[in-house]
């Protein structure tokens, strides 16, 4: 195979997808330059991959092939003993890879995270599929805030616990996101991964590669509504304080799993607070 060493798997798939779609090579180079690639390097990558595709020599899986499930990240067993916490497995689903865990955080930790977030909430945003910019849309009506990785003692403790649970280095995770939903607020179905065919995904994939899994931590009990639902598999998870919902959607070949389409259903009574951790393929930030 012609060498394109130095281009990340997610970018490799982005190039393959766009060449298959018949995209103009110059506009692909421009998208890569926007994502901080050198133009000559981008051009070489595209030409090499195009040559491989013509020769049928590419060893990577096409993004259009069915998703290949791999071994899960979370330890087997019904009870998982972490260094500072023992977590119970409420259920596991294999396809897609979804695990619900009880007792991942104490009530005091949930309350502390909410108290630290309450004063700094802003309207939530999404990534625009075309431009890659963040924007506010009606389909996501929560408010939210972020904590930098390692920002305070509580965040560091939770990051160590998450890293141990998911067997994934802290450095390959985004900062914790906090979301707050009032009555009526929701997040309509979406994917947490960055679709490689969207030009707006490119700058996000360039920083740490694809997202591979999500851990949603529920920070309060919700009086009614507010479940995390997966419309394609008929699953609705009730938010319960201290529980954590894990789902994975990218494999070692950089394929992504569309069965993980999910949303946050409207809160019908009370309020909903969650913390979300997204895992990346590579080191993120820092
Ligand atoms: O609000 C939720 O339940 C939820 C679930 C999964 C939110 C998100 N993902 C998200 O913000 O991506
Ligand atoms: Zn999500």
PDB file of C-alpha atoms and ligand atoms in Angstrom:
ATOM      1  CA  UNK A   1       0.000   0.000   0.000  1.00  0.00           C
ATOM      2  CA  UNK A   2       1.260   3.497  -0.793  1.00  0.00           C
ATOM      3  CA  UNK A   3       2.359   5.096   2.430  1.00  0.00           C
ATOM      4  CA  UNK A   4       0.211   7.818   3.978  1.00  0.00           C
ATOM      5  CA  UNK A   5       1.796   7.528   7.407  1.00  0.00           C
ATOM      6  CA  UNK A   6       0.995  10.545   9.521  1.00  0.00           C
ATOM      7  CA  UNK A   7      -2.633  10.849   8.512  1.00  0.00           C
ATOM      8  CA  UNK A   8      -4.947   9.825  11.327  1.00  0.00           C
ATOM      9  CA  UNK A   9      -7.450   6.993  10.740  1.00  0.00           C
ATOM     10  CA  UNK A  10     -10.393   9.392  10.970  1.00  0.00           C
ATOM     11  CA  UNK A  11      -8.865  11.591   8.276  1.00  0.00           C
ATOM     12  CA  UNK A  12      -8.094   8.550   6.142  1.00  0.00           C
ATOM     13  CA  UNK A  13     -11.790   7.629   6.281  1.00  0.00           C
ATOM     14  CA  UNK A  14     -12.820  11.196   5.574  1.00  0.00           C
ATOM     15  CA  UNK A  15     -10.668  11.194   2.407  1.00  0.00           C
ATOM     16  CA  UNK A  16     -11.945   7.755   1.292  1.00  0.00           C
ATOM     17  CA  UNK A  17     -15.567   8.816   1.832  1.00  0.00           C
ATOM     18  CA  UNK A  18     -15.191  12.057  -0.049  1.00  0.00           C
ATOM     19  CA  UNK A  19     -13.282  10.512  -2.951  1.00  0.00           C
ATOM     20  CA  UNK A  20     -16.057   7.898  -3.251  1.00  0.00           C
ATOM     21  CA  UNK A  21     -18.627  10.704  -3.337  1.00  0.00           C
ATOM     22  CA  UNK A  22     -16.718  12.259  -6.219  1.00  0.00           C
ATOM     23  CA  UNK A  23     -15.759  15.411  -4.310  1.00  0.00           C
ATOM     24  CA  UNK A  24     -13.501  17.926  -5.947  1.00  0.00           C
ATOM     25  CA  UNK A  25      -9.924  17.254  -4.750  1.00  0.00           C
ATOM     26  CA  UNK A  26      -9.063  20.935  -4.492  1.00  0.00           C
ATOM     27  CA  UNK A  27     -12.004  21.571  -2.135  1.00  0.00           C
ATOM     28  CA  UNK A  28     -10.895  18.579  -0.038  1.00  0.00           C
ATOM     29  CA  UNK A  29      -7.419  20.104   0.217  1.00  0.00           C
ATOM     30  CA  UNK A  30      -9.008  23.396   1.288  1.00  0.00           C
ATOM     31  CA  UNK A  31     -11.010  21.674   4.042  1.00  0.00           C
ATOM     32  CA  UNK A  32      -7.821  19.982   5.270  1.00  0.00           C
ATOM     33  CA  UNK A  33      -5.890  23.263   5.194  1.00  0.00           C
ATOM     34  CA  UNK A  34      -8.678  24.825   7.298  1.00  0.00           C
ATOM     35  CA  UNK A  35      -8.027  22.031   9.780  1.00  0.00           C
ATOM     36  CA  UNK A  36      -4.333  23.072   9.942  1.00  0.00           C
ATOM     37  CA  UNK A  37      -2.892  20.564   7.442  1.00  0.00           C
ATOM     38  CA  UNK A  38      -0.108  21.682   5.142  1.00  0.00           C
ATOM     39  CA  UNK A  39      -1.585  21.959   1.602  1.00  0.00           C
ATOM     40  CA  UNK A  40       1.158  19.865  -0.014  1.00  0.00           C
ATOM     41  CA  UNK A  41       0.801  17.159   2.633  1.00  0.00           C
ATOM     42  CA  UNK A  42      -2.996  17.149   2.204  1.00  0.00           C
ATOM     43  CA  UNK A  43      -2.607  16.833  -1.562  1.00  0.00           C
ATOM     44  CA  UNK A  44      -0.134  13.937  -1.205  1.00  0.00           C
ATOM     45  CA  UNK A  45      -2.460  12.114   1.214  1.00  0.00           C
ATOM     46  CA  UNK A  46      -5.416  12.471  -1.132  1.00  0.00           C
ATOM     47  CA  UNK A  47      -3.424  11.326  -4.179  1.00  0.00           C
ATOM     48  CA  UNK A  48      -1.937   8.316  -2.316  1.00  0.00           C
ATOM     49  CA  UNK A  49      -5.290   7.205  -0.984  1.00  0.00           C
ATOM     50  CA  UNK A  50      -6.931   7.687  -4.401  1.00  0.00           C
ATOM     51  CA  UNK A  51      -4.182   5.500  -5.918  1.00  0.00           C
ATOM     52  CA  UNK A  52      -4.705   2.835  -3.250  1.00  0.00           C
ATOM     53  CA  UNK A  53      -8.432   2.848  -3.909  1.00  0.00           C
ATOM     54  CA  UNK A  54      -7.859   2.486  -7.661  1.00  0.00           C
ATOM     55  CA  UNK A  55      -5.529  -0.461  -7.043  1.00  0.00           C
ATOM     56  CA  UNK A  56      -7.905  -1.975  -4.514  1.00  0.00           C
ATOM     57  CA  UNK A  57      -4.968  -1.893  -2.114  1.00  0.00           C
ATOM     58  CA  UNK A  58      -6.460   0.025   0.819  1.00  0.00           C
ATOM     59  CA  UNK A  59      -6.303  -2.117   3.926  1.00  0.00           C
ATOM     60  CA  UNK A  60      -8.772   0.041   5.845  1.00  0.00           C
ATOM     61  CA  UNK A  61     -12.466  -0.761   6.037  1.00  0.00           C
ATOM     62  CA  UNK A  62     -14.876   1.346   4.050  1.00  0.00           C
ATOM     63  CA  UNK A  63     -17.102   3.470   6.282  1.00  0.00           C
ATOM     64  CA  UNK A  64     -20.096   2.069   4.355  1.00  0.00           C
ATOM     65  CA  UNK A  65     -19.421  -1.547   5.441  1.00  0.00           C
ATOM     66  CA  UNK A  66     -21.558  -2.774   8.371  1.00  0.00           C
ATOM     67  CA  UNK A  67     -20.137  -1.751  11.720  1.00  0.00           C
ATOM     68  CA  UNK A  68     -17.869  -4.418  13.206  1.00  0.00           C
ATOM     69  CA  UNK A  69     -18.363  -4.811  16.943  1.00  0.00           C
ATOM     70  CA  UNK A  70     -15.248  -5.346  19.027  1.00  0.00           C
ATOM     71  CA  UNK A  71     -14.633  -6.346  22.656  1.00  0.00           C
ATOM     72  CA  UNK A  72     -16.163  -3.861  25.120  1.00  0.00           C
ATOM     73  CA  UNK A  73     -14.053  -1.512  27.245  1.00  0.00           C
ATOM     74  CA  UNK A  74     -15.884  -2.083  30.523  1.00  0.00           C
ATOM     75  CA  UNK A  75     -14.836  -5.067  32.665  1.00  0.00           C
ATOM     76  CA  UNK A  76     -17.104  -8.134  32.694  1.00  0.00           C
ATOM     77  CA  UNK A  77     -19.085  -9.132  35.788  1.00  0.00           C
ATOM     78  CA  UNK A  78     -22.062  -7.720  37.633  1.00  0.00           C
ATOM     79  CA  UNK A  79     -20.062  -5.694  40.123  1.00  0.00           C
ATOM     80  CA  UNK A  80     -17.026  -3.674  39.124  1.00  0.00           C
ATOM     81  CA  UNK A  81     -14.579  -2.747  41.891  1.00  0.00           C
ATOM     82  CA  UNK A  82     -12.750   0.475  41.077  1.00  0.00           C
ATOM     83  CA  UNK A  83     -10.046   1.983  43.317  1.00  0.00           C
ATOM     84  CA  UNK A  84     -12.419   4.297  45.189  1.00  0.00           C
ATOM     85  CA  UNK A  85     -15.878   3.029  44.272  1.00  0.00           C
ATOM     86  CA  UNK A  86     -17.767  -0.202  43.608  1.00  0.00           C
ATOM     87  CA  UNK A  87     -20.210   0.039  40.739  1.00  0.00           C
ATOM     88  CA  UNK A  88     -23.145  -2.257  39.902  1.00  0.00           C
ATOM     89  CA  UNK A  89     -24.011  -3.202  36.334  1.00  0.00           C
ATOM     90  CA  UNK A  90     -27.773  -2.649  35.827  1.00  0.00           C
ATOM     91  CA  UNK A  91     -27.781  -3.938  32.215  1.00  0.00           C
ATOM     92  CA  UNK A  92     -25.553  -4.563  29.223  1.00  0.00           C
ATOM     93  CA  UNK A  93     -26.512  -4.502  25.578  1.00  0.00           C
ATOM     94  CA  UNK A  94     -23.968  -5.801  23.065  1.00  0.00           C
ATOM     95  CA  UNK A  95     -25.163  -4.349  19.761  1.00  0.00           C
ATOM     96  CA  UNK A  96     -24.944  -1.417  20.093  1.00  0.00           C
ATOM     97  CA  UNK A  97     -22.513  -1.488  22.993  1.00  0.00           C
ATOM     98  CA  UNK A  98     -24.468   0.070  25.896  1.00  0.00           C
ATOM     99  CA  UNK A  99     -23.906  -0.437  29.643  1.00  0.00           C
ATOM    100  CA  UNK A 100     -25.899   1.101  32.501  1.00  0.00           C
ATOM    101  CA  UNK A 101     -24.053   1.406  35.811  1.00  0.00           C
ATOM    102  CA  UNK A 102     -25.533   2.146  39.230  1.00  0.00           C
ATOM    103  CA  UNK A 103     -23.698   3.953  42.003  1.00  0.00           C
ATOM    104  CA  UNK A 104     -20.980   5.521  39.881  1.00  0.00           C
ATOM    105  CA  UNK A 105     -21.112   8.787  41.870  1.00  0.00           C
ATOM    106  CA  UNK A 106     -22.241   9.623  45.402  1.00  0.00           C
ATOM    107  CA  UNK A 107     -25.137  12.033  45.978  1.00  0.00           C
ATOM    108  CA  UNK A 108     -22.646  14.480  47.513  1.00  0.00           C
ATOM    109  CA  UNK A 109     -20.479  14.398  44.371  1.00  0.00           C
ATOM    110  CA  UNK A 110     -23.541  14.972  42.155  1.00  0.00           C
ATOM    111  CA  UNK A 111     -24.653  17.916  44.324  1.00  0.00           C
ATOM    112  CA  UNK A 112     -21.164  19.423  44.316  1.00  0.00           C
ATOM    113  CA  UNK A 113     -20.874  19.227  40.514  1.00  0.00           C
ATOM    114  CA  UNK A 114     -24.300  20.896  40.142  1.00  0.00           C
ATOM    115  CA  UNK A 115     -23.381  23.637  42.636  1.00  0.00           C
ATOM    116  CA  UNK A 116     -20.118  24.359  40.770  1.00  0.00           C
ATOM    117  CA  UNK A 117     -22.006  24.603  37.448  1.00  0.00           C
ATOM    118  CA  UNK A 118     -25.168  26.515  38.300  1.00  0.00           C
ATOM    119  CA  UNK A 119     -23.637  29.988  38.028  1.00  0.00           C
ATOM    120  CA  UNK A 120     -21.921  29.473  34.686  1.00  0.00           C
ATOM    121  CA  UNK A 121     -24.622  27.979  32.458  1.00  0.00           C
ATOM    122  CA  UNK A 122     -24.965  29.109  28.842  1.00  0.00           C
ATOM    123  CA  UNK A 123     -27.321  27.906  26.065  1.00  0.00           C
ATOM    124  CA  UNK A 124     -26.110  24.566  24.657  1.00  0.00           C
ATOM    125  CA  UNK A 125     -24.767  24.425  21.122  1.00  0.00           C
ATOM    126  CA  UNK A 126     -24.257  21.846  18.370  1.00  0.00           C
ATOM    127  CA  UNK A 127     -21.567  21.499  15.704  1.00  0.00           C
ATOM    128  CA  UNK A 128     -22.803  22.790  12.340  1.00  0.00           C
ATOM    129  CA  UNK A 129     -22.279  19.890   9.864  1.00  0.00           C
ATOM    130  CA  UNK A 130     -21.169  22.261   7.086  1.00  0.00           C
ATOM    131  CA  UNK A 131     -19.007  24.870   8.788  1.00  0.00           C
ATOM    132  CA  UNK A 132     -17.926  23.027  11.944  1.00  0.00           C
ATOM    133  CA  UNK A 133     -18.843  26.120  13.995  1.00  0.00           C
ATOM    134  CA  UNK A 134     -20.917  25.743  17.129  1.00  0.00           C
ATOM    135  CA  UNK A 135     -24.447  27.140  17.006  1.00  0.00           C
ATOM    136  CA  UNK A 136     -27.633  27.272  19.076  1.00  0.00           C
ATOM    137  CA  UNK A 137     -30.622  25.351  17.660  1.00  0.00           C
ATOM    138  CA  UNK A 138     -34.145  24.509  18.886  1.00  0.00           C
ATOM    139  CA  UNK A 139     -33.390  20.764  18.762  1.00  0.00           C
ATOM    140  CA  UNK A 140     -31.041  21.232  21.726  1.00  0.00           C
ATOM    141  CA  UNK A 141     -32.753  23.414  24.317  1.00  0.00           C
ATOM    142  CA  UNK A 142     -30.619  22.658  27.370  1.00  0.00           C
ATOM    143  CA  UNK A 143     -28.079  24.938  29.014  1.00  0.00           C
ATOM    144  CA  UNK A 144     -24.594  23.829  29.844  1.00  0.00           C
ATOM    145  CA  UNK A 145     -21.029  24.415  30.868  1.00  0.00           C
ATOM    146  CA  UNK A 146     -17.655  22.654  30.798  1.00  0.00           C
ATOM    147  CA  UNK A 147     -14.853  21.795  33.169  1.00  0.00           C
ATOM    148  CA  UNK A 148     -11.316  21.704  31.852  1.00  0.00           C
ATOM    149  CA  UNK A 149      -9.583  18.374  32.369  1.00  0.00           C
ATOM    150  CA  UNK A 150      -8.076  18.365  35.861  1.00  0.00           C
ATOM    151  CA  UNK A 151      -9.765  21.681  36.710  1.00  0.00           C
ATOM    152  CA  UNK A 152     -10.393  20.905  40.390  1.00  0.00           C
ATOM    153  CA  UNK A 153     -10.115  18.096  42.912  1.00  0.00           C
ATOM    154  CA  UNK A 154     -13.621  16.710  42.239  1.00  0.00           C
ATOM    155  CA  UNK A 155     -13.067  16.727  38.466  1.00  0.00           C
ATOM    156  CA  UNK A 156      -9.695  14.975  38.863  1.00  0.00           C
ATOM    157  CA  UNK A 157     -11.264  12.303  41.104  1.00  0.00           C
ATOM    158  CA  UNK A 158     -14.109  11.682  38.640  1.00  0.00           C
ATOM    159  CA  UNK A 159     -11.709  11.599  35.691  1.00  0.00           C
ATOM    160  CA  UNK A 160      -9.580   8.939  37.399  1.00  0.00           C
ATOM    161  CA  UNK A 161     -12.719   6.912  38.152  1.00  0.00           C
ATOM    162  CA  UNK A 162     -14.015   7.206  34.581  1.00  0.00           C
ATOM    163  CA  UNK A 163     -10.617   6.287  33.169  1.00  0.00           C
ATOM    164  CA  UNK A 164     -10.528   3.157  35.324  1.00  0.00           C
ATOM    165  CA  UNK A 165     -14.118   2.190  34.493  1.00  0.00           C
ATOM    166  CA  UNK A 166     -13.661   2.570  30.744  1.00  0.00           C
ATOM    167  CA  UNK A 167     -10.006   1.488  30.612  1.00  0.00           C
ATOM    168  CA  UNK A 168      -9.146   4.606  28.674  1.00  0.00           C
ATOM    169  CA  UNK A 169      -6.438   7.181  29.480  1.00  0.00           C
ATOM    170  CA  UNK A 170      -7.590  10.479  30.995  1.00  0.00           C
ATOM    171  CA  UNK A 171      -5.588  12.284  28.256  1.00  0.00           C
ATOM    172  CA  UNK A 172      -7.834  10.777  25.577  1.00  0.00           C
ATOM    173  CA  UNK A 173     -10.955  12.421  26.970  1.00  0.00           C
ATOM    174  CA  UNK A 174     -12.637  15.791  26.522  1.00  0.00           C
ATOM    175  CA  UNK A 175     -13.348  17.962  29.536  1.00  0.00           C
ATOM    176  CA  UNK A 176     -16.553  17.098  31.416  1.00  0.00           C
ATOM    177  CA  UNK A 177     -19.648  18.780  29.982  1.00  0.00           C
ATOM    178  CA  UNK A 178     -22.558  19.657  32.309  1.00  0.00           C
ATOM    179  CA  UNK A 179     -26.101  19.942  30.949  1.00  0.00           C
ATOM    180  CA  UNK A 180     -29.153  21.418  32.643  1.00  0.00           C
ATOM    181  CA  UNK A 181     -32.670  20.836  31.285  1.00  0.00           C
ATOM    182  CA  UNK A 182     -35.689  22.823  32.518  1.00  0.00           C
ATOM    183  CA  UNK A 183     -39.251  21.544  31.975  1.00  0.00           C
ATOM    184  CA  UNK A 184     -39.743  21.167  28.205  1.00  0.00           C
ATOM    185  CA  UNK A 185     -36.028  21.172  27.399  1.00  0.00           C
ATOM    186  CA  UNK A 186     -34.710  18.296  25.289  1.00  0.00           C
ATOM    187  CA  UNK A 187     -31.967  17.139  22.959  1.00  0.00           C
ATOM    188  CA  UNK A 188     -33.439  15.572  19.837  1.00  0.00           C
ATOM    189  CA  UNK A 189     -31.823  12.422  18.364  1.00  0.00           C
ATOM    190  CA  UNK A 190     -28.232  12.861  17.262  1.00  0.00           C
ATOM    191  CA  UNK A 191     -24.911  11.049  17.065  1.00  0.00           C
ATOM    192  CA  UNK A 192     -22.090  11.921  19.409  1.00  0.00           C
ATOM    193  CA  UNK A 193     -19.473  10.990  16.796  1.00  0.00           C
ATOM    194  CA  UNK A 194     -18.445  13.361  14.018  1.00  0.00           C
ATOM    195  CA  UNK A 195     -19.754  12.025  10.667  1.00  0.00           C
ATOM    196  CA  UNK A 196     -16.684  11.868   8.401  1.00  0.00           C
ATOM    197  CA  UNK A 197     -18.687  12.916   5.330  1.00  0.00           C
ATOM    198  CA  UNK A 198     -19.625  16.277   6.943  1.00  0.00           C
ATOM    199  CA  UNK A 199     -17.106  18.999   6.057  1.00  0.00           C
ATOM    200  CA  UNK A 200     -17.774  20.555   9.475  1.00  0.00           C
ATOM    201  CA  UNK A 201     -16.412  17.424  11.179  1.00  0.00           C
ATOM    202  CA  UNK A 202     -12.901  17.956   9.822  1.00  0.00           C
ATOM    203  CA  UNK A 203     -11.624  20.520  12.359  1.00  0.00           C
ATOM    204  CA  UNK A 204     -13.039  18.459  15.222  1.00  0.00           C
ATOM    205  CA  UNK A 205     -11.511  15.203  13.952  1.00  0.00           C
ATOM    206  CA  UNK A 206      -8.176  16.976  13.611  1.00  0.00           C
ATOM    207  CA  UNK A 207      -8.114  17.560  17.390  1.00  0.00           C
ATOM    208  CA  UNK A 208      -7.895  14.134  19.030  1.00  0.00           C
ATOM    209  CA  UNK A 209      -9.520  12.051  16.295  1.00  0.00           C
ATOM    210  CA  UNK A 210     -12.992  10.571  16.365  1.00  0.00           C
ATOM    211  CA  UNK A 211     -15.114  10.343  19.513  1.00  0.00           C
ATOM    212  CA  UNK A 212     -15.307   6.653  20.420  1.00  0.00           C
ATOM    213  CA  UNK A 213     -17.654   6.477  23.427  1.00  0.00           C
ATOM    214  CA  UNK A 214     -19.807   8.547  25.782  1.00  0.00           C
ATOM    215  CA  UNK A 215     -20.394   8.313  29.522  1.00  0.00           C
ATOM    216  CA  UNK A 216     -23.514  10.178  30.683  1.00  0.00           C
ATOM    217  CA  UNK A 217     -23.641  10.636  34.469  1.00  0.00           C
ATOM    218  CA  UNK A 218     -27.027  11.512  35.944  1.00  0.00           C
ATOM    219  CA  UNK A 219     -26.697  14.140  38.672  1.00  0.00           C
ATOM    220  CA  UNK A 220     -30.294  14.104  39.977  1.00  0.00           C
ATOM    221  CA  UNK A 221     -33.545  12.137  39.891  1.00  0.00           C
ATOM    222  CA  UNK A 222     -35.982  13.635  37.375  1.00  0.00           C
ATOM    223  CA  UNK A 223     -39.652  13.782  38.486  1.00  0.00           C
ATOM    224  CA  UNK A 224     -40.964  12.911  35.006  1.00  0.00           C
ATOM    225  CA  UNK A 225     -39.486  12.609  31.488  1.00  0.00           C
ATOM    226  CA  UNK A 226     -35.889  13.417  30.600  1.00  0.00           C
ATOM    227  CA  UNK A 227     -34.848   9.845  29.727  1.00  0.00           C
ATOM    228  CA  UNK A 228     -31.926   9.167  27.413  1.00  0.00           C
ATOM    229  CA  UNK A 229     -33.500   7.298  24.502  1.00  0.00           C
ATOM    230  CA  UNK A 230     -32.157   5.305  21.552  1.00  0.00           C
ATOM    231  CA  UNK A 231     -34.952   5.406  18.928  1.00  0.00           C
ATOM    232  CA  UNK A 232     -33.515   2.694  16.673  1.00  0.00           C
ATOM    233  CA  UNK A 233     -33.377   0.089  19.423  1.00  0.00           C
ATOM    234  CA  UNK A 234     -36.377   1.125  21.547  1.00  0.00           C
ATOM    235  CA  UNK A 235     -34.345   1.870  24.672  1.00  0.00           C
ATOM    236  CA  UNK A 236     -35.167   4.613  27.189  1.00  0.00           C
ATOM    237  CA  UNK A 237     -32.922   5.043  30.242  1.00  0.00           C
ATOM    238  CA  UNK A 238     -34.433   6.777  33.282  1.00  0.00           C
ATOM    239  CA  UNK A 239     -32.159   9.403  34.854  1.00  0.00           C
ATOM    240  CA  UNK A 240     -31.322   8.360  38.429  1.00  0.00           C
ATOM    241  CA  UNK A 241     -28.888  10.295  40.594  1.00  0.00           C
ATOM    242  CA  UNK A 242     -25.429   8.647  40.614  1.00  0.00           C
ATOM    243  CA  UNK A 243     -26.072   6.261  37.683  1.00  0.00           C
ATOM    244  CA  UNK A 244     -23.934   6.377  34.550  1.00  0.00           C
ATOM    245  CA  UNK A 245     -24.812   5.341  30.997  1.00  0.00           C
ATOM    246  CA  UNK A 246     -21.965   4.192  28.758  1.00  0.00           C
ATOM    247  CA  UNK A 247     -22.264   3.709  25.005  1.00  0.00           C
ATOM    248  CA  UNK A 248     -19.542   3.117  22.401  1.00  0.00           C
ATOM    249  CA  UNK A 249     -19.733   3.851  18.703  1.00  0.00           C
ATOM    250  CA  UNK A 250     -16.321   3.819  16.986  1.00  0.00           C
ATOM    251  CA  UNK A 251     -14.088   0.777  16.514  1.00  0.00           C
ATOM    252  CA  UNK A 252     -10.363   0.379  15.937  1.00  0.00           C
ATOM    253  CA  UNK A 253     -10.963   0.688  12.175  1.00  0.00           C
ATOM    254  CA  UNK A 254     -12.652   4.064  12.692  1.00  0.00           C
ATOM    255  CA  UNK A 255     -16.042   2.788  11.650  1.00  0.00           C
ATOM    256  CA  UNK A 256     -18.947   4.387  13.521  1.00  0.00           C
ATOM    257  CA  UNK A 257     -22.126   2.703  14.743  1.00  0.00           C
ATOM    258  CA  UNK A 258     -25.382   4.371  13.589  1.00  0.00           C
ATOM    259  CA  UNK A 259     -27.372   2.211  16.040  1.00  0.00           C
ATOM    260  CA  UNK A 260     -26.217   4.618  18.756  1.00  0.00           C
ATOM    261  CA  UNK A 261     -28.528   7.404  17.553  1.00  0.00           C
ATOM    262  CA  UNK A 262     -29.847   8.846  20.829  1.00  0.00           C
ATOM    263  CA  UNK A 263     -31.461  11.879  22.438  1.00  0.00           C
ATOM    264  CA  UNK A 264     -32.568  13.389  25.710  1.00  0.00           C
ATOM    265  CA  UNK A 265     -36.381  13.329  25.867  1.00  0.00           C
ATOM    266  CA  UNK A 266     -38.223  16.428  27.103  1.00  0.00           C
ATOM    267  CA  UNK A 267     -38.314  16.960  30.852  1.00  0.00           C
ATOM    268  CA  UNK A 268     -41.979  16.794  31.870  1.00  0.00           C
ATOM    269  CA  UNK A 269     -41.635  17.694  35.551  1.00  0.00           C
ATOM    270  CA  UNK A 270     -38.733  18.774  37.723  1.00  0.00           C
ATOM    271  CA  UNK A 271     -35.302  19.432  36.231  1.00  0.00           C
ATOM    272  CA  UNK A 272     -32.487  17.320  34.821  1.00  0.00           C
ATOM    273  CA  UNK A 273     -28.746  17.635  35.370  1.00  0.00           C
ATOM    274  CA  UNK A 274     -26.171  15.430  33.662  1.00  0.00           C
ATOM    275  CA  UNK A 275     -22.408  15.334  33.235  1.00  0.00           C
ATOM    276  CA  UNK A 276     -21.064  13.940  29.956  1.00  0.00           C
ATOM    277  CA  UNK A 277     -17.622  12.568  29.142  1.00  0.00           C
ATOM    278  CA  UNK A 278     -16.594  11.932  25.543  1.00  0.00           C
ATOM    279  CA  UNK A 279     -13.652   9.658  24.798  1.00  0.00           C
ATOM    280  CA  UNK A 280     -11.397  10.357  21.801  1.00  0.00           C
ATOM    281  CA  UNK A 281      -9.220   8.066  19.708  1.00  0.00           C
ATOM    282  CA  UNK A 282      -6.101  10.073  20.499  1.00  0.00           C
ATOM    283  CA  UNK A 283      -4.776  12.509  23.050  1.00  0.00           C
ATOM    284  CA  UNK A 284      -7.139  15.463  23.297  1.00  0.00           C
ATOM    285  CA  UNK A 285      -5.884  18.978  24.127  1.00  0.00           C
ATOM    286  CA  UNK A 286      -3.085  19.612  26.611  1.00  0.00           C
TER     287      UNK A 286
HETATM  288  O1  LIG B   1     -29.461  14.519  27.995  1.00  0.00           O
HETATM  289  C1  LIG B   1     -29.139  13.363  27.749  1.00  0.00           C
HETATM  290  O2  LIG B   1     -29.720  12.407  28.308  1.00  0.00           O
HETATM  291  C2  LIG B   1     -28.062  13.124  26.777  1.00  0.00           C
HETATM  292  C3  LIG B   1     -27.814  11.837  26.441  1.00  0.00           C
HETATM  293  C4  LIG B   1     -26.812  11.588  25.551  1.00  0.00           C
HETATM  294  C5  LIG B   1     -27.320  14.135  26.221  1.00  0.00           C
HETATM  295  C6  LIG B   1     -26.330  13.797  25.320  1.00  0.00           C
HETATM  296  N1  LIG B   1     -26.105  12.557  24.958  1.00  0.00           N
HETATM  297  C7  LIG B   1     -25.429  14.792  24.700  1.00  0.00           C
HETATM  298  O3  LIG B   1     -25.342  15.913  25.186  1.00  0.00           O
HETATM  299  O4  LIG B   1     -24.766  14.437  23.713  1.00  0.00           O
HETATM  300 ZN1  LIG B   2     -25.360  12.681  22.827  1.00  0.00          ZN
END
